[in-house]
mmCIF file of C-alpha atoms in Angstrom:
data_model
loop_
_atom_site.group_PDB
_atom_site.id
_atom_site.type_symbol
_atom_site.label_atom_id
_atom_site.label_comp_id
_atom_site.label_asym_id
_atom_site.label_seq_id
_atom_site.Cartn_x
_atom_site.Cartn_y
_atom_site.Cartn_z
ATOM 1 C CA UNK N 1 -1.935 158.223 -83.146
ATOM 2 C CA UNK N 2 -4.031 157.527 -79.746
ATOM 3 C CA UNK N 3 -4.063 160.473 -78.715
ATOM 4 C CA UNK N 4 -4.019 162.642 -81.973
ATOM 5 C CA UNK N 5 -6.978 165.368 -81.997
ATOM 6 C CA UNK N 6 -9.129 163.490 -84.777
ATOM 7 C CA UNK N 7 -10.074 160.130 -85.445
ATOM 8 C CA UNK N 8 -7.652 157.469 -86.882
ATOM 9 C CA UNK N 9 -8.767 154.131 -88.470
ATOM 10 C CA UNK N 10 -7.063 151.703 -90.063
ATOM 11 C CA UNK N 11 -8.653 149.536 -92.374
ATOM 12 C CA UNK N 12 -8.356 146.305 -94.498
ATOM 13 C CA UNK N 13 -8.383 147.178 -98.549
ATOM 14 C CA UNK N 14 -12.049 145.643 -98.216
ATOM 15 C CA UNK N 15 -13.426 148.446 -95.847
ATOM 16 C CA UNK N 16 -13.045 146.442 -92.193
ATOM 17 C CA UNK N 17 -12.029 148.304 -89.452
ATOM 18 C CA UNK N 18 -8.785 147.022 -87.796
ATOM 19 C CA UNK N 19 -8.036 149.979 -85.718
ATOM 20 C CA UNK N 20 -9.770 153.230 -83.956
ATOM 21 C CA UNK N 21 -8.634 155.750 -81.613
ATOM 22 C CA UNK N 22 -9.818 157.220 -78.772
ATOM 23 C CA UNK N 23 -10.579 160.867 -80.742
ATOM 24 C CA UNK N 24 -13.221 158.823 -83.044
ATOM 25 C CA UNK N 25 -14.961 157.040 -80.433
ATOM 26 C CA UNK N 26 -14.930 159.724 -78.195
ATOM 27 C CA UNK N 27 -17.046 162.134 -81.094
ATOM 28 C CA UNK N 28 -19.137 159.576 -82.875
ATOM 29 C CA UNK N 29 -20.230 157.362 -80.017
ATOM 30 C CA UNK N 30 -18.789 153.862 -82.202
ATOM 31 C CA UNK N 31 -16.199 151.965 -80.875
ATOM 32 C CA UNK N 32 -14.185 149.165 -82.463
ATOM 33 C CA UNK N 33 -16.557 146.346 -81.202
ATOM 34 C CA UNK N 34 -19.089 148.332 -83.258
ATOM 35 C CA UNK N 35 -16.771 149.067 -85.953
ATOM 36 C CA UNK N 36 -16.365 144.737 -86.119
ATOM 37 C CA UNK N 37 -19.812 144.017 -86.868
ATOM 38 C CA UNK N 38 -20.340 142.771 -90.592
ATOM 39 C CA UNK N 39 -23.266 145.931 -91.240
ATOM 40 C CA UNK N 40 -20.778 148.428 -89.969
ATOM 41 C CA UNK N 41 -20.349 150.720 -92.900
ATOM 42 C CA UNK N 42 -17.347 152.929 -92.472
ATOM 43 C CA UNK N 43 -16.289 154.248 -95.414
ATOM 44 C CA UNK N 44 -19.796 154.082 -97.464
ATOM 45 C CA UNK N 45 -22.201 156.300 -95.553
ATOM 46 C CA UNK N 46 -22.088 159.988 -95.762
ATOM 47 C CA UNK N 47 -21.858 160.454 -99.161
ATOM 48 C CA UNK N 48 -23.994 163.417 -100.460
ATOM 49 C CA UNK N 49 -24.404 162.126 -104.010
ATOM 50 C CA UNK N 50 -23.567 158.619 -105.817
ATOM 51 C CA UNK N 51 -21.332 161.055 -107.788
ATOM 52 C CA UNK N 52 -18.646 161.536 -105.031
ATOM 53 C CA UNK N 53 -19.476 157.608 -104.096
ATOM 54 C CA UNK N 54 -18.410 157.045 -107.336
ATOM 55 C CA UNK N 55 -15.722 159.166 -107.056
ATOM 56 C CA UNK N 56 -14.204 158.037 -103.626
ATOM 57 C CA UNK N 57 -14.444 154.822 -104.548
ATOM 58 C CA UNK N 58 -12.749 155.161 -108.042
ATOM 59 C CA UNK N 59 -9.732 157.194 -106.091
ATOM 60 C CA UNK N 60 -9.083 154.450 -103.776
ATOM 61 C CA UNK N 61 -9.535 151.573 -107.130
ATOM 62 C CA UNK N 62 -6.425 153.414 -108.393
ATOM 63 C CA UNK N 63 -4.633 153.410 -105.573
ATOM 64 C CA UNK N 64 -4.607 157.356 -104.898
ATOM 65 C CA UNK N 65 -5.745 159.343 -101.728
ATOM 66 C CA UNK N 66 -9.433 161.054 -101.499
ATOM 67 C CA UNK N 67 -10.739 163.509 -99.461
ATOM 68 C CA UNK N 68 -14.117 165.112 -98.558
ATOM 69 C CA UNK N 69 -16.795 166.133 -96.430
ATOM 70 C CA UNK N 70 -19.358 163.257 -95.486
ATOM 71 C CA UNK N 71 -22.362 164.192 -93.347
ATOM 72 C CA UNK N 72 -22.026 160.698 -91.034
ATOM 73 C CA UNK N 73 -24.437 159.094 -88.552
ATOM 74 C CA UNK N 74 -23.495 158.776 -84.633
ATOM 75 C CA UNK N 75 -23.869 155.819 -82.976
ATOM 76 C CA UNK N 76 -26.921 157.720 -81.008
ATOM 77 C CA UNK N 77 -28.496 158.157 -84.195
ATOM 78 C CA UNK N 78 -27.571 162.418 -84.664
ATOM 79 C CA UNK N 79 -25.822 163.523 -87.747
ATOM 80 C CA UNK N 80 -22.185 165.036 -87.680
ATOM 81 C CA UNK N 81 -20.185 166.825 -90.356
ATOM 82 C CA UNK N 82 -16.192 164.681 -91.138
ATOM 83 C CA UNK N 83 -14.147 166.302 -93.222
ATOM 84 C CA UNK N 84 -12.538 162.373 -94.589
ATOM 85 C CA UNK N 85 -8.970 161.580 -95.824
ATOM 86 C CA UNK N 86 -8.697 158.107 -96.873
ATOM 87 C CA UNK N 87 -5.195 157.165 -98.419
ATOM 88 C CA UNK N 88 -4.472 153.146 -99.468
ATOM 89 C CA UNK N 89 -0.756 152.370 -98.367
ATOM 90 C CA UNK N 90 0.565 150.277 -100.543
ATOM 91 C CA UNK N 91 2.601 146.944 -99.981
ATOM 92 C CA UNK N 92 6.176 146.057 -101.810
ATOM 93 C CA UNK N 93 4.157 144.468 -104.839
ATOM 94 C CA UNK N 94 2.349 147.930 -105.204
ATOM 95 C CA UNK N 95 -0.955 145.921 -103.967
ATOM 96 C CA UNK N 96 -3.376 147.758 -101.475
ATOM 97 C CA UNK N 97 -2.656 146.544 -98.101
ATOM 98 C CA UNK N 98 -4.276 149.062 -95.832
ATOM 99 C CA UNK N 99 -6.565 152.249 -96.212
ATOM 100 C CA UNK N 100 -5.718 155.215 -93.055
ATOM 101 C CA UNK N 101 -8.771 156.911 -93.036
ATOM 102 C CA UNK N 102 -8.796 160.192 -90.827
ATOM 103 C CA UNK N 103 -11.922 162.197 -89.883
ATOM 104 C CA UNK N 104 -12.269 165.508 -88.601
ATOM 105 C CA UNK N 105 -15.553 166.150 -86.820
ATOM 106 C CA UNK N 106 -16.772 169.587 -88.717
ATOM 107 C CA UNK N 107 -20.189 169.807 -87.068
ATOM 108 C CA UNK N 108 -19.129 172.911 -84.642
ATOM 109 C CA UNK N 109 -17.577 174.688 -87.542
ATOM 110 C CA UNK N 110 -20.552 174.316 -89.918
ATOM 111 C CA UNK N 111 -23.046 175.356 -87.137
ATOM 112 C CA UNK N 112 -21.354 178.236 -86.578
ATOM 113 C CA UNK N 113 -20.878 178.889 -90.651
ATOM 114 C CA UNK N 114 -24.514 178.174 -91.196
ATOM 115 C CA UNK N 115 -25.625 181.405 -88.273
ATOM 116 C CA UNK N 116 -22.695 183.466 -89.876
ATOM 117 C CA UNK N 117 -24.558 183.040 -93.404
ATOM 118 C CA UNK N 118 -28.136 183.709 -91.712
ATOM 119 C CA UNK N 119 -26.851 186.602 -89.745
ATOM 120 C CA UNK N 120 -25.162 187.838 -92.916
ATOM 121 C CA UNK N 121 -28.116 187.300 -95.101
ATOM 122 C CA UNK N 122 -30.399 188.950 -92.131
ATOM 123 C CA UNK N 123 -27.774 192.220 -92.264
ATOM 124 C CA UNK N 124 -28.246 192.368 -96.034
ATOM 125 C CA UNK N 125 -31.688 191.869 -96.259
ATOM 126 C CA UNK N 126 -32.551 194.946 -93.425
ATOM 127 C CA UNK N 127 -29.769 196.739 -95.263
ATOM 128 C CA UNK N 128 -31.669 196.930 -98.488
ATOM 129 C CA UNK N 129 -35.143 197.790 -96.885
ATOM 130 C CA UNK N 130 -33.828 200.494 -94.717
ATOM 131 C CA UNK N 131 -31.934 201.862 -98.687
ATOM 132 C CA UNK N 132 -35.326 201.286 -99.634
ATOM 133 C CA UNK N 133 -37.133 203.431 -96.831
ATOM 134 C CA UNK N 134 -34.324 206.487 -97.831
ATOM 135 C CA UNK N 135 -35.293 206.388 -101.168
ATOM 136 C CA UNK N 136 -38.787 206.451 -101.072
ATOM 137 C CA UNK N 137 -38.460 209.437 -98.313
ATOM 138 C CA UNK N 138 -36.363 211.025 -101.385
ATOM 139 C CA UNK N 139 -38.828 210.670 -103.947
ATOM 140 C CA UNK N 140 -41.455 211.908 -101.928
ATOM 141 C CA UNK N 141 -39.132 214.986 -100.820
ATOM 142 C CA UNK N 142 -38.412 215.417 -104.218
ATOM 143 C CA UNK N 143 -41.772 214.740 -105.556
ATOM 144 C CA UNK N 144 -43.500 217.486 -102.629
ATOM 145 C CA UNK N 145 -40.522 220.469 -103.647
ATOM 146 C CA UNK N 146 -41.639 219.925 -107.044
ATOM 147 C CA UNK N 147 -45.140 220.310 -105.957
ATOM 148 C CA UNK N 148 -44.937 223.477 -103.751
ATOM 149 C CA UNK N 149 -42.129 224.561 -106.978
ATOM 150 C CA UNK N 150 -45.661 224.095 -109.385
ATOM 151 C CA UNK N 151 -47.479 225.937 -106.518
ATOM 152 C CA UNK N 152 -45.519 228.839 -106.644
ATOM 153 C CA UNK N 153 -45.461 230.028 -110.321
#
């Protein structure tokens, strides 16, 4: 688990932080003295809407994995994309007694996404005005034949 290529915590059913490896501190700046403060806020920041707040939070009530992308703050303050897994392991009385929570740091892979989609949208968009620029040279082709055609009879 230390040395596994994305971050590993392991966390009380109440949301503190018990464990952290390396991989998690080394991408997010926080370590587990950080992650031991009573304000640190783990598994409730990142959330895009109250919707999938709602949502994570009603997975992990019934006791079943959840999953998703979270757009979480660094300890430096930046931004960084996690894709999340949080799964509650369960004790012999079927009570919560743990929540593994592993996060993949995105924020490379949506970068590059996000100039793939410009540079697509860019291709389209000169694409379409250079269809454009043919067409209108075809009218006017067509248009000026007609023209010297009318010229002619």
């Amino acid at each position: 688990v230390e040395q596994a290529p994305f971050g590993v915590l392991i966390l009380s059913p109440t949301g503190n932080v018990q464990y952290m490896n390396a991989a998690y501190t080394e991408y997010s700046g926080f370590t587990l003295e950080d992650a031991l403060e009573p304000d640190f806020a783990i598994l409730t920041e990142g959330h895009q809407s109250e919707a999938s707040y709602r949502s994570f939070c009603a997975s992990l009530a019934a006791g079943t994995p959840w999953q998703g992308t979270l757009r979480c703050p660094t300890k430096e303050g930046g931004l960084i994309w996690e894709r999340v897994m949080v799964s509650p392991a369960v004790d012999a009385k079927g009570g919560i007694s743990h929540l593994l929570c592993i996060r993949e740091n995105l924020t490379s892979r949506m970068e590059v996404e996000e100039k793939l989609a410009q540079a697509e949208k860019q291709l389209e968009e000169e694409a379409r005005s250079r269809r454009d620029a043919v067409l209108s040279e075809e009218i006017f082709l067509t248009l000026q034949g007609a023209e010297i055609g009318r010229a002619h009879v």
